[in-house]
Tab-separated table of C-alpha atoms and ligand atoms in Angstrom:
chain	number	residue	atom	x	y	z
A	1	MET	CA	-0.045	0.157	-0.157
A	2	PRO	CA	1.243	3.767	-0.985
A	3	GLU	CA	1.590	5.969	1.851
A	4	VAL	CA	-0.520	8.328	0.776
A	5	ASN	CA	1.305	11.492	2.592
A	6	LYS	CA	4.573	10.860	0.585
A	7	ILE	CA	2.737	11.167	-2.956
A	8	THR	CA	2.917	14.481	-4.141
A	9	LYS	CA	2.151	14.483	-7.357
A	10	ASN	CA	-1.246	14.838	-7.749
A	11	ALA	CA	-2.309	18.146	-5.792
A	12	TRP	CA	-6.041	16.330	-4.827
A	13	VAL	CA	-4.220	14.029	-2.745
A	14	GLY	CA	-3.576	16.415	-0.243
A	15	ALA	CA	-7.232	16.346	0.965
A	16	ILE	CA	-7.383	12.798	1.696
A	17	ALA	CA	-3.825	11.917	2.728
A	18	GLN	CA	-4.456	12.260	6.792
A	19	PRO	CA	-7.703	11.790	8.745
A	20	ALA	CA	-9.611	14.353	8.642
A	21	VAL	CA	-9.761	17.150	11.805
A	22	GLU	CA	-13.110	17.366	13.549
A	23	PHE	CA	-13.682	21.528	14.408
A	24	SER	CA	-16.229	23.011	17.105
A	25	LEU	CA	-18.502	25.538	15.903
A	26	THR	CA	-16.780	28.550	14.332
A	27	PRO	CA	-17.570	31.458	12.998
A	28	LEU	CA	-16.031	31.292	9.299
A	29	LYS	CA	-13.740	34.081	8.162
A	30	VAL	CA	-14.837	35.536	4.715
A	31	ALA	CA	-11.547	35.631	2.910
A	32	PHE	CA	-13.383	36.904	-0.229
A	33	GLY	CA	-16.627	39.533	-1.434
A	34	LYS	CA	-19.769	39.376	0.690
A	35	ILE	CA	-22.555	36.532	2.150
A	36	PRO	CA	-25.325	37.428	-0.011
A	37	LEU	CA	-28.692	38.630	2.340
A	38	GLY	CA	-30.920	35.962	0.735
A	39	LEU	CA	-28.255	33.155	1.354
A	40	ARG	CA	-29.666	31.923	4.870
A	41	GLY	CA	-30.195	28.214	6.197
A	42	THR	CA	-27.464	25.338	6.231
A	43	LEU	CA	-25.469	23.427	4.054
A	44	TYR	CA	-24.696	20.322	5.300
A	45	ARG	CA	-22.419	17.720	3.613
A	46	ASN	CA	-21.110	13.925	4.453
A	47	GLY	CA	-18.308	12.007	2.948
A	48	PRO	CA	-14.916	9.764	3.995
A	49	ALA	CA	-13.050	11.570	6.213
A	50	ARG	CA	-10.937	8.811	7.756
A	51	LEU	CA	-8.895	6.938	5.243
A	52	GLU	CA	-6.676	5.254	7.709
A	53	ARG	CA	-6.328	4.294	11.288
A	54	GLY	CA	-3.579	2.038	13.058
A	55	GLY	CA	-1.285	2.595	10.323
A	56	ARG	CA	-3.517	0.426	8.266
A	57	ARG	CA	-5.347	2.302	5.135
A	58	VAL	CA	-8.815	1.508	3.655
A	59	GLY	CA	-8.927	-0.804	1.003
A	60	HIS	CA	-11.927	1.855	-1.289
A	61	TRP	CA	-12.437	5.129	-0.954
A	62	PHE	CA	-15.983	4.010	0.227
A	63	ASP	CA	-14.484	2.455	3.041
A	64	GLY	CA	-14.017	5.687	4.802
A	65	ASP	CA	-15.560	6.782	8.151
A	66	GLY	CA	-18.342	9.738	7.342
A	67	ALA	CA	-17.771	12.997	8.726
A	68	ILE	CA	-20.423	16.082	8.632
A	69	LEU	CA	-19.761	19.737	7.824
A	70	ALA	CA	-22.369	21.705	8.618
A	71	VAL	CA	-22.425	25.248	7.141
A	72	HIS	CA	-25.069	27.956	9.211
A	73	PHE	CA	-25.505	31.117	7.257
A	74	THR	CA	-27.405	33.381	9.584
A	75	ASP	CA	-27.659	37.197	9.814
A	76	ALA	CA	-24.697	37.424	11.896
A	77	GLY	CA	-22.525	35.327	9.526
A	78	ALA	CA	-21.669	31.995	9.121
A	79	ALA	CA	-20.444	29.278	11.241
A	80	GLY	CA	-19.122	25.685	10.915
A	81	ILE	CA	-18.679	22.665	12.977
A	82	TYR	CA	-17.377	19.498	11.367
A	83	ARG	CA	-17.572	16.313	13.378
A	84	TYR	CA	-17.196	11.807	12.626
A	85	VAL	CA	-20.291	10.345	13.224
A	86	GLN	CA	-19.901	8.520	16.106
A	87	THR	CA	-20.966	4.919	14.880
A	88	ALA	CA	-20.850	2.614	17.147
A	89	GLU	CA	-18.248	0.806	15.190
A	90	TYR	CA	-16.553	4.486	14.771
A	91	GLU	CA	-16.482	4.113	18.824
A	92	MET	CA	-15.054	0.901	19.037
A	93	GLU	CA	-12.152	1.135	16.933
A	94	THR	CA	-11.298	4.577	18.102
A	95	LYS	CA	-11.226	2.956	21.442
A	96	ALA	CA	-9.298	0.068	19.807
A	97	GLY	CA	-6.917	2.293	17.746
A	98	LYS	CA	-7.355	-0.272	14.690
A	99	PHE	CA	-9.820	-1.067	11.905
A	100	LEU	CA	-12.058	-3.913	13.307
A	101	TYR	CA	-14.680	-4.251	11.103
A	102	SER	CA	-15.076	-5.190	7.255
A	103	VAL	CA	-16.323	-2.567	4.864
A	104	TYR	CA	-17.161	-2.229	1.054
A	105	GLY	CA	-13.792	-3.173	0.095
A	106	MET	CA	-11.453	-4.284	3.087
A	107	HIS	CA	-11.540	-7.400	5.664
A	108	ALA	CA	-11.270	-6.719	9.146
A	109	PRO	CA	-8.158	-7.764	9.987
A	110	GLY	CA	-7.485	-11.257	11.599
A	111	PRO	CA	-7.567	-14.691	10.113
A	112	ILE	CA	-9.987	-15.730	7.349
A	113	TRP	CA	-12.040	-17.985	9.772
A	114	LYS	CA	-13.053	-14.927	11.797
A	115	ARG	CA	-14.631	-13.167	9.506
A	116	TRP	CA	-17.526	-15.533	8.695
A	117	ASN	CA	-20.643	-13.813	7.712
A	118	GLN	CA	-19.156	-10.620	9.762
A	119	GLN	CA	-21.077	-7.333	10.542
A	120	LEU	CA	-20.083	-4.926	8.051
A	121	LYS	CA	-19.201	-1.488	9.540
A	122	ASN	CA	-22.159	1.433	9.258
A	123	ALA	CA	-19.414	4.121	7.244
A	124	ALA	CA	-22.210	6.502	7.556
A	125	ASN	CA	-20.482	8.325	5.011
A	126	THR	CA	-22.890	8.728	1.923
A	127	SER	CA	-25.274	11.758	2.413
A	128	VAL	CA	-27.244	13.571	4.368
A	129	LEU	CA	-31.215	14.167	4.517
A	130	ALA	CA	-32.031	17.473	6.864
A	131	LEU	CA	-35.600	16.976	8.452
A	132	PRO	CA	-37.805	19.433	10.486
A	133	GLU	CA	-36.119	17.697	14.137
A	134	LYS	CA	-32.868	15.756	13.127
A	135	LEU	CA	-30.377	15.319	10.323
A	136	LEU	CA	-29.393	11.816	8.871
A	137	ALA	CA	-26.328	10.445	7.725
A	138	LEU	CA	-26.864	8.062	5.125
A	139	TRP	CA	-24.848	5.057	4.062
A	140	GLU	CA	-26.561	2.715	1.599
A	141	ALA	CA	-26.210	-0.952	3.176
A	142	THR	CA	-27.878	-0.170	6.319
A	143	LYS	CA	-29.964	2.605	8.546
A	144	PRO	CA	-28.915	5.730	8.817
A	145	TYR	CA	-27.597	7.385	12.303
A	146	ALA	CA	-29.085	10.475	13.330
A	147	LEU	CA	-27.270	13.830	14.625
A	148	ASP	CA	-28.557	17.134	16.012
A	149	LEU	CA	-29.072	19.646	13.315
A	150	GLN	CA	-27.121	22.445	14.803
A	151	ASN	CA	-24.394	20.847	16.989
A	152	LEU	CA	-24.090	17.507	14.859
A	153	GLU	CA	-23.842	15.535	17.903
A	154	THR	CA	-24.866	11.773	17.061
A	155	LYS	CA	-28.095	10.867	18.506
A	156	GLY	CA	-28.200	6.800	16.960
A	157	LEU	CA	-29.726	4.339	14.754
A	158	ASP	CA	-32.520	5.739	13.117
A	159	ASP	CA	-35.611	3.494	11.934
A	160	LEU	CA	-37.559	6.386	10.649
A	161	GLY	CA	-40.096	5.119	12.588
A	162	GLY	CA	-40.877	1.978	9.840
A	163	LEU	CA	-37.559	0.441	9.230
A	164	ASP	CA	-37.891	-3.360	9.961
A	165	ASP	CA	-34.961	-4.418	10.944
A	166	GLU	CA	-32.267	-5.483	8.590
A	167	LEU	CA	-33.900	-3.099	6.076
A	168	PRO	CA	-31.613	-0.686	4.338
A	169	TYR	CA	-32.382	2.969	3.742
A	170	SER	CA	-30.141	4.234	1.069
A	171	ALA	CA	-28.425	7.695	0.506
A	172	HIS	CA	-30.231	9.198	-2.718
A	173	TYR	CA	-33.702	9.679	-1.151
A	174	LYS	CA	-35.900	12.194	-3.602
A	175	ARG	CA	-37.775	15.082	-2.060
A	176	ASP	CA	-41.522	16.003	-4.111
A	177	PRO	CA	-41.368	19.563	-3.860
A	178	ARG	CA	-45.084	19.798	-4.253
A	179	THR	CA	-45.977	17.762	-1.213
A	180	GLY	CA	-42.893	17.218	0.999
A	181	ASP	CA	-42.838	13.753	0.988
A	182	ILE	CA	-39.473	11.874	0.593
A	183	PHE	CA	-39.111	8.713	-1.040
A	184	ASN	CA	-36.465	6.270	-1.283
A	185	PHE	CA	-35.679	2.342	-1.524
A	186	GLY	CA	-33.043	-0.035	0.115
A	187	VAL	CA	-31.931	-3.125	-1.918
A	188	SER	CA	-31.963	-6.349	0.818
A	189	ILE	CA	-30.502	-9.321	0.861
A	190	GLY	CA	-32.172	-12.177	3.028
A	191	ASN	CA	-33.772	-15.411	1.429
A	192	ASP	CA	-34.600	-13.222	-1.462
A	193	VAL	CA	-33.037	-10.009	-3.050
A	194	ARG	CA	-35.582	-7.009	-2.714
A	195	LEU	CA	-35.815	-3.673	-3.668
A	196	ASN	CA	-37.623	-2.044	-1.364
A	197	LEU	CA	-39.438	1.111	-1.624
A	198	TYR	CA	-40.489	3.818	1.326
A	199	ARG	CA	-42.556	6.971	1.318
A	200	SER	CA	-42.010	9.144	4.243
A	201	ASP	CA	-43.940	12.452	5.279
A	202	ARG	CA	-41.731	15.714	5.493
A	203	THR	CA	-40.981	14.670	8.849
A	204	GLY	CA	-39.158	11.720	7.655
A	205	LYS	CA	-41.288	8.997	9.668
A	206	ILE	CA	-42.414	6.029	7.009
A	207	VAL	CA	-45.982	5.781	6.216
A	208	GLN	CA	-45.997	3.640	3.007
A	209	LYS	CA	-43.884	0.549	2.146
A	210	SER	CA	-43.584	-1.939	-0.577
A	211	ALA	CA	-41.048	-4.314	-1.875
A	212	TYR	CA	-40.212	-5.910	-5.200
A	213	LYS	CA	-38.040	-9.393	-5.403
A	214	LEU	CA	-35.277	-8.758	-7.638
A	215	GLU	CA	-33.502	-11.437	-9.921
A	216	GLN	CA	-29.867	-10.910	-8.328
A	217	PHE	CA	-28.125	-8.475	-6.148
A	218	ALA	CA	-26.464	-5.516	-7.759
A	219	ILE	CA	-25.854	-1.875	-7.058
A	220	VAL	CA	-28.396	0.476	-7.102
A	221	HIS	CA	-27.330	3.559	-5.618
A	222	ASP	CA	-29.638	5.819	-7.238
A	223	PHE	CA	-33.261	6.395	-9.395
A	224	VAL	CA	-35.590	8.772	-11.051
A	225	PHE	CA	-38.363	10.570	-9.135
A	226	THR	CA	-41.453	11.976	-10.993
A	227	GLU	CA	-44.733	13.412	-10.510
A	228	GLN	CA	-45.973	10.114	-11.337
A	229	TYR	CA	-43.149	7.418	-11.162
A	230	LEU	CA	-40.595	6.030	-9.929
A	231	VAL	CA	-37.821	4.607	-11.953
A	232	PHE	CA	-35.152	2.166	-11.517
A	233	PHE	CA	-32.216	0.923	-13.640
A	234	ILE	CA	-30.651	-2.333	-12.604
A	235	PRO	CA	-27.202	-2.829	-13.877
A	236	PRO	CA	-26.394	-6.155	-15.167
A	237	MET	CA	-24.597	-7.220	-12.933
A	238	ARG	CA	-24.232	-9.888	-9.759
A	239	VAL	CA	-22.520	-10.619	-6.506
A	240	LYS	CA	-20.846	-13.870	-5.666
A	241	LEU	CA	-21.986	-13.750	-2.322
A	242	LEU	CA	-20.348	-16.685	-0.512
A	243	PRO	CA	-17.210	-15.894	-1.442
A	244	VAL	CA	-18.163	-12.505	0.493
A	245	LEU	CA	-19.574	-14.297	3.474
A	246	LEU	CA	-16.786	-16.646	3.838
A	247	GLY	CA	-14.695	-13.610	3.702
A	248	LEU	CA	-12.581	-14.714	1.041
A	249	THR	CA	-13.528	-11.562	-1.131
A	250	THR	CA	-14.769	-8.268	0.030
A	251	PHE	CA	-18.016	-6.859	-1.694
A	252	SER	CA	-16.229	-4.530	-4.076
A	253	GLU	CA	-14.387	-7.614	-5.387
A	254	ALA	CA	-17.143	-9.584	-5.982
A	255	PHE	CA	-19.157	-7.936	-8.436
A	256	VAL	CA	-19.685	-9.834	-11.951
A	257	TRP	CA	-20.042	-7.496	-14.687
A	258	GLN	CA	-22.410	-9.337	-17.201
A	259	PRO	CA	-23.112	-7.080	-19.750
A	260	GLN	CA	-24.828	-9.721	-21.940
A	261	SER	CA	-27.985	-9.063	-19.511
A	262	GLY	CA	-28.772	-5.874	-20.332
A	263	THR	CA	-29.753	-3.152	-18.075
A	264	GLN	CA	-33.077	-3.627	-16.533
A	265	VAL	CA	-36.092	-0.717	-16.498
A	266	LEU	CA	-38.319	-0.962	-13.511
A	267	VAL	CA	-41.197	1.715	-13.176
A	268	PHE	CA	-43.405	2.254	-10.462
A	269	ASP	CA	-46.269	4.116	-9.609
A	270	ARG	CA	-45.817	6.960	-7.261
A	271	GLU	CA	-48.763	6.502	-5.296
A	272	THR	CA	-49.271	2.374	-4.929
A	273	LEU	CA	-45.463	1.900	-4.901
A	274	SER	CA	-46.460	-1.455	-7.150
A	275	LEU	CA	-44.657	-2.044	-10.639
A	276	VAL	CA	-46.390	-0.398	-13.794
A	277	SER	CA	-43.868	-1.955	-16.196
A	278	ARG	CA	-40.432	-4.271	-16.297
A	279	GLY	CA	-38.185	-3.943	-19.517
A	280	GLU	CA	-34.520	-3.895	-20.900
A	281	THR	CA	-32.372	-1.822	-22.461
A	282	ASP	CA	-28.229	-1.541	-23.186
A	283	PRO	CA	-25.801	-2.711	-20.732
A	284	TRP	CA	-24.385	0.531	-18.934
A	285	PHE	CA	-23.427	1.421	-15.309
A	286	GLN	CA	-24.450	4.617	-13.438
A	287	TRP	CA	-24.259	5.873	-9.787
A	288	HIS	CA	-26.284	8.709	-10.164
A	289	PHE	CA	-29.444	10.645	-12.024
A	290	GLY	CA	-29.784	13.970	-12.529
A	291	ASN	CA	-33.529	14.490	-12.199
A	292	GLY	CA	-36.420	13.430	-14.447
A	293	PHE	CA	-40.406	14.585	-15.443
A	294	VAL	CA	-43.281	13.148	-17.748
A	295	ASP	CA	-43.464	15.399	-20.805
A	296	SER	CA	-46.893	16.389	-22.451
A	297	ASP	CA	-46.765	13.400	-24.525
A	298	GLY	CA	-46.445	11.027	-21.146
A	299	LEU	CA	-42.441	9.883	-22.033
A	300	ILE	CA	-40.167	10.114	-18.982
A	301	ILE	CA	-37.191	12.333	-19.568
A	302	LEU	CA	-34.421	11.963	-17.263
A	303	ASP	CA	-30.553	12.773	-17.223
A	304	LEU	CA	-27.833	10.418	-15.654
A	305	VAL	CA	-23.819	10.540	-15.580
A	306	ARG	CA	-23.291	7.016	-17.719
A	307	TYR	CA	-20.281	5.086	-17.734
A	308	SER	CA	-19.679	2.069	-20.219
A	309	ASP	CA	-19.325	-0.679	-17.535
A	310	PHE	CA	-19.217	-1.149	-13.655
A	311	ASP	CA	-15.672	-2.487	-13.077
A	312	GLN	CA	-13.415	0.981	-14.147
A	313	THR	CA	-15.758	3.252	-12.175
A	314	ASN	CA	-15.582	0.943	-9.194
A	315	GLN	CA	-11.570	0.477	-9.685
A	316	TYR	CA	-11.130	4.065	-9.899
A	317	LEU	CA	-12.711	4.850	-7.262
A	318	LYS	CA	-10.524	2.294	-5.121
A	319	GLU	CA	-7.738	3.592	-6.150
A	320	VAL	CA	-8.729	7.029	-5.387
A	321	ALA	CA	-8.101	5.954	-1.725
A	322	THR	CA	-4.201	5.237	-2.091
A	323	GLY	CA	-3.827	8.918	-3.531
A	324	GLN	CA	-2.659	6.946	-6.886
A	325	THR	CA	-5.609	6.594	-9.759
A	326	HIS	CA	-4.708	4.837	-13.261
A	327	THR	CA	-7.631	3.360	-14.564
A	328	PRO	CA	-9.780	5.324	-16.875
A	329	ALA	CA	-13.700	5.729	-16.018
A	330	LYS	CA	-14.970	8.360	-17.730
A	331	GLY	CA	-18.834	9.187	-17.030
A	332	THR	CA	-20.431	11.523	-19.185
A	333	LEU	CA	-24.115	12.898	-19.264
A	334	TRP	CA	-26.920	11.301	-21.174
A	335	ARG	CA	-30.591	11.999	-21.633
A	336	ILE	CA	-32.906	9.331	-21.788
A	337	HIS	CA	-36.781	9.339	-22.979
A	338	LEU	CA	-38.505	6.698	-21.537
A	339	ASP	CA	-42.047	5.216	-21.751
A	340	PRO	CA	-43.333	4.583	-18.385
A	341	LYS	CA	-46.271	2.194	-20.171
A	342	THR	CA	-43.823	-0.136	-21.730
A	343	ALA	CA	-39.932	0.563	-19.731
A	344	LYS	CA	-39.103	1.060	-23.415
A	345	VAL	CA	-36.210	3.671	-23.860
A	346	LYS	CA	-37.665	5.581	-26.688
A	347	ALA	CA	-34.203	7.683	-27.238
A	348	MET	CA	-30.770	8.250	-25.568
A	349	GLN	CA	-28.215	10.667	-26.361
A	350	GLU	CA	-24.780	11.591	-24.546
A	351	VAL	CA	-25.384	15.229	-24.327
A	352	PHE	CA	-22.067	16.330	-22.061
A	353	HIS	CA	-18.861	14.808	-23.052
A	354	ARG	CA	-16.763	15.897	-20.314
A	355	LYS	CA	-15.863	13.631	-17.255
A	356	CYS	CA	-18.410	14.138	-14.827
A	357	GLU	CA	-20.448	13.287	-11.713
A	358	PHE	CA	-22.710	14.644	-9.427
A	359	PRO	CA	-25.849	15.582	-11.491
A	360	VAL	CA	-27.959	17.768	-9.322
A	361	VAL	CA	-31.054	20.415	-9.811
A	362	GLN	CA	-32.692	22.991	-7.711
A	363	GLN	CA	-34.666	20.793	-4.883
A	364	SER	CA	-37.992	22.920	-6.327
A	365	GLN	CA	-37.520	21.461	-9.875
A	366	VAL	CA	-37.082	17.278	-8.487
A	367	GLY	CA	-39.448	15.639	-10.616
A	368	GLN	CA	-40.608	18.718	-12.396
A	369	PRO	CA	-39.481	19.731	-15.982
A	370	TRP	CA	-36.115	21.763	-15.732
A	371	ARG	CA	-33.127	23.269	-17.813
A	372	TYR	CA	-30.275	22.971	-15.888
A	373	THR	CA	-28.575	20.267	-14.678
A	374	TYR	CA	-25.451	21.443	-12.118
A	375	LEU	CA	-22.182	18.967	-12.451
A	376	SER	CA	-18.957	18.413	-11.324
A	377	VAL	CA	-16.508	18.247	-14.169
A	378	LEU	CA	-12.821	17.370	-15.082
A	379	ARG	CA	-11.146	20.627	-16.003
A	380	GLN	CA	-10.388	20.706	-19.936
A	381	ASP	CA	-6.358	20.255	-19.724
A	382	ALA	CA	-6.970	17.765	-17.003
A	383	ASP	CA	-5.503	14.386	-17.031
A	384	LEU	CA	-8.244	11.890	-17.485
A	385	THR	CA	-6.652	9.041	-14.770
A	386	GLN	CA	-4.509	11.132	-12.794
A	387	ASP	CA	-6.488	14.159	-12.210
A	388	PHE	CA	-9.703	14.759	-10.091
A	389	LEU	CA	-12.750	16.640	-10.774
A	390	GLY	CA	-11.782	20.352	-10.818
A	391	ALA	CA	-14.515	22.545	-12.110
A	392	ILE	CA	-18.217	22.950	-11.707
A	393	ALA	CA	-20.366	22.813	-14.979
A	394	ARG	CA	-24.145	24.360	-15.230
A	395	TYR	CA	-25.642	22.077	-18.720
A	396	ASP	CA	-28.336	23.913	-20.194
A	397	HIS	CA	-30.530	21.254	-21.727
A	398	LYS	CA	-32.539	23.944	-23.604
A	399	THR	CA	-29.514	24.980	-25.850
A	400	GLU	CA	-27.582	22.165	-25.354
A	401	THR	CA	-24.663	24.307	-24.153
A	402	PHE	CA	-22.812	24.690	-20.694
A	403	VAL	CA	-21.216	26.916	-18.853
A	404	GLU	CA	-18.201	26.429	-16.386
A	405	ALA	CA	-16.638	27.395	-13.249
A	406	ASP	CA	-13.073	26.664	-13.128
A	407	CYS	CA	-11.828	26.613	-10.146
A	408	GLY	CA	-8.031	26.915	-10.962
A	409	LYS	CA	-5.093	24.455	-11.032
A	410	ASN	CA	-4.706	22.349	-7.852
A	411	ARG	CA	-8.299	23.028	-6.300
A	412	TYR	CA	-11.095	20.820	-6.571
A	413	PRO	CA	-14.289	21.480	-5.338
A	414	SER	CA	-17.216	19.132	-4.037
A	415	GLU	CA	-20.717	18.238	-5.715
A	416	PRO	CA	-22.384	21.472	-6.451
A	417	ILE	CA	-25.238	22.272	-4.140
A	418	TYR	CA	-28.138	24.775	-4.965
A	419	ALA	CA	-29.395	27.180	-1.988
A	420	PRO	CA	-32.306	29.381	-3.580
A	421	ASP	CA	-32.631	33.171	-2.544
A	422	ILE	CA	-34.989	33.549	0.631
A	423	GLU	CA	-35.767	37.146	-0.835
A	424	ASN	CA	-36.189	35.759	-4.674
A	425	PRO	CA	-36.594	32.021	-5.195
A	426	GLU	CA	-35.988	32.288	-8.760
A	427	GLN	CA	-32.351	32.965	-8.100
A	428	GLY	CA	-30.254	31.039	-6.353
A	429	TRP	CA	-26.266	30.131	-5.537
A	430	ILE	CA	-24.324	27.160	-5.819
A	431	LEU	CA	-22.662	26.225	-2.993
A	432	THR	CA	-19.592	23.765	-3.018
A	433	VAL	CA	-16.776	23.169	-0.698
A	434	VAL	CA	-13.309	23.491	-2.516
A	435	TYR	CA	-10.030	21.836	-1.295
A	436	ASP	CA	-7.318	24.282	-2.437
A	437	GLY	CA	-3.853	21.647	-3.007
A	438	ASN	CA	-1.682	24.973	-3.397
A	439	SER	CA	-2.435	26.173	0.081
A	440	HIS	CA	-3.604	22.900	1.649
A	441	ARG	CA	-6.963	24.439	3.179
A	442	SER	CA	-10.613	24.417	2.268
A	443	GLU	CA	-13.071	26.780	1.692
A	444	VAL	CA	-16.558	27.642	0.681
A	445	TRP	CA	-17.207	29.083	-2.327
A	446	VAL	CA	-20.872	30.817	-3.011
A	447	LEU	CA	-21.302	31.166	-6.737
A	448	ASP	CA	-23.928	32.827	-8.516
A	449	ALA	CA	-26.508	29.910	-10.225
A	450	ASP	CA	-26.829	32.168	-13.050
A	451	LYS	CA	-23.548	33.229	-13.495
A	452	LEU	CA	-21.013	30.402	-12.796
A	453	GLU	CA	-18.480	31.345	-15.057
A	454	ALA	CA	-17.804	34.686	-13.365
A	455	GLU	CA	-15.925	35.093	-9.908
A	456	PRO	CA	-17.499	33.383	-6.828
A	457	ILE	CA	-19.362	35.941	-4.820
A	458	CYS	CA	-17.851	34.723	-1.547
A	459	LYS	CA	-15.200	32.660	-0.320
A	460	LEU	CA	-15.390	31.316	3.024
A	461	GLU	CA	-12.316	29.806	5.369
A	462	LEU	CA	-12.726	26.514	6.675
A	463	PRO	CA	-10.411	25.705	10.200
A	464	SER	CA	-9.514	22.580	8.686
A	465	VAL	CA	-9.106	20.416	5.370
A	466	ILE	CA	-12.321	19.076	4.726
A	467	PRO	CA	-11.648	15.802	2.410
A	468	HIS	CA	-13.148	15.344	-0.825
A	469	SER	CA	-16.758	14.615	-0.220
A	470	PHE	CA	-19.700	12.625	-2.087
A	471	HIS	CA	-23.269	14.229	-0.870
A	472	GLY	CA	-24.735	17.226	0.879
A	473	CYS	CA	-28.101	19.291	1.228
A	474	TRP	CA	-29.480	22.592	2.104
A	475	LYS	CA	-31.796	23.227	4.304
A	476	SER	CA	-33.263	26.874	4.114
A	477	VAL	CA	-34.378	28.839	7.649
B	501	FE2	FE1	-23.986	9.016	-4.735
């Protein structure tokens, strides 16, 4: 295993070379510009912050312990706080001073015979769901952890008032902007593999559930929400479960890509959570969808970041944890027209050709017609395999053009998050946490969502380096 802290070639590595350092609630210094008057609320972000313990490195970027950054924007200015999610496993490992558990891409230490059916660590590192009374740190293989919205104190595992034992709650929930209902899913492995669907009210309480039997276990990370439908694209893959249970391979190593099977398309009714149609299309892999809606012809229009297969993107993400990436894994933005009555893809087109990830839209447009998808993208002159996403783009589906906020050499923004202007909901800002590899510091940047290419409106200094993170959300006041 290479020693990441000795690698200096790629500036992005600095953000994950050492375990992140927590900080208590701290007023943030404005390094540039001014905090907009209409920006009031909290930015929350989650990501793997500790990638080593006791001299051992994790096996995959997904294995790092989650830490949450909260930045509260009030009339008094901005204040930030950064805390690890104190899961039961995190506390045990902290006490032991070493890793004790298996995760997605690594085994627990010790002899193989001890690994049989061993409990996985809840990494709590993938996303956050801000509810009126609590913040949930989401992972996708188990239940979430609840935290205090203000001070990020960990309260414990949360079942959202209706999650049965062993049922997972995934990281890519969707909130219906019209009703406040929250839709999500979880794939469970028991006697059979099930896609469990959940609807919660605006408080997070689960009020409706259903389950659909899948033919095999695949990585289902995200889905598409529209006013009438929930749409899942099940990648053509299976898992060799026995070697995982025996402790011979990790989950990450146990997936078999089988493109001959094609991608399964499952369309569910939003009201009943029951299957409407099932189809098949070309093989590909996706982690994330941007958005979807039903057009006047009754077709679902959706966008996603599509990869040619699972193996390359998984290998690349594994390499990220080592600080040395060499596998090309180019996801690009595609748009699909899908007939929900038959689950048949009517048209499919690559619309943005640069390597990109983390497609997001304004929360008010989730499931609704939308024009702009915001993305993290690779800078124009960056190396496809060795460099990290270094810019943010806004893709315009109407004009089929994009504008870009290039953060500059050796700077790496996180997923863009849209924060609406409380004084004028038609306008808003893009918030991103930027790691500056030149100065080895992290900042929060506030960009004008309509003028991404312009200089940031505001930059806030953070007290410590925030490692590259996965997902976040904005909670308005
Ligand atoms: Fe994700």
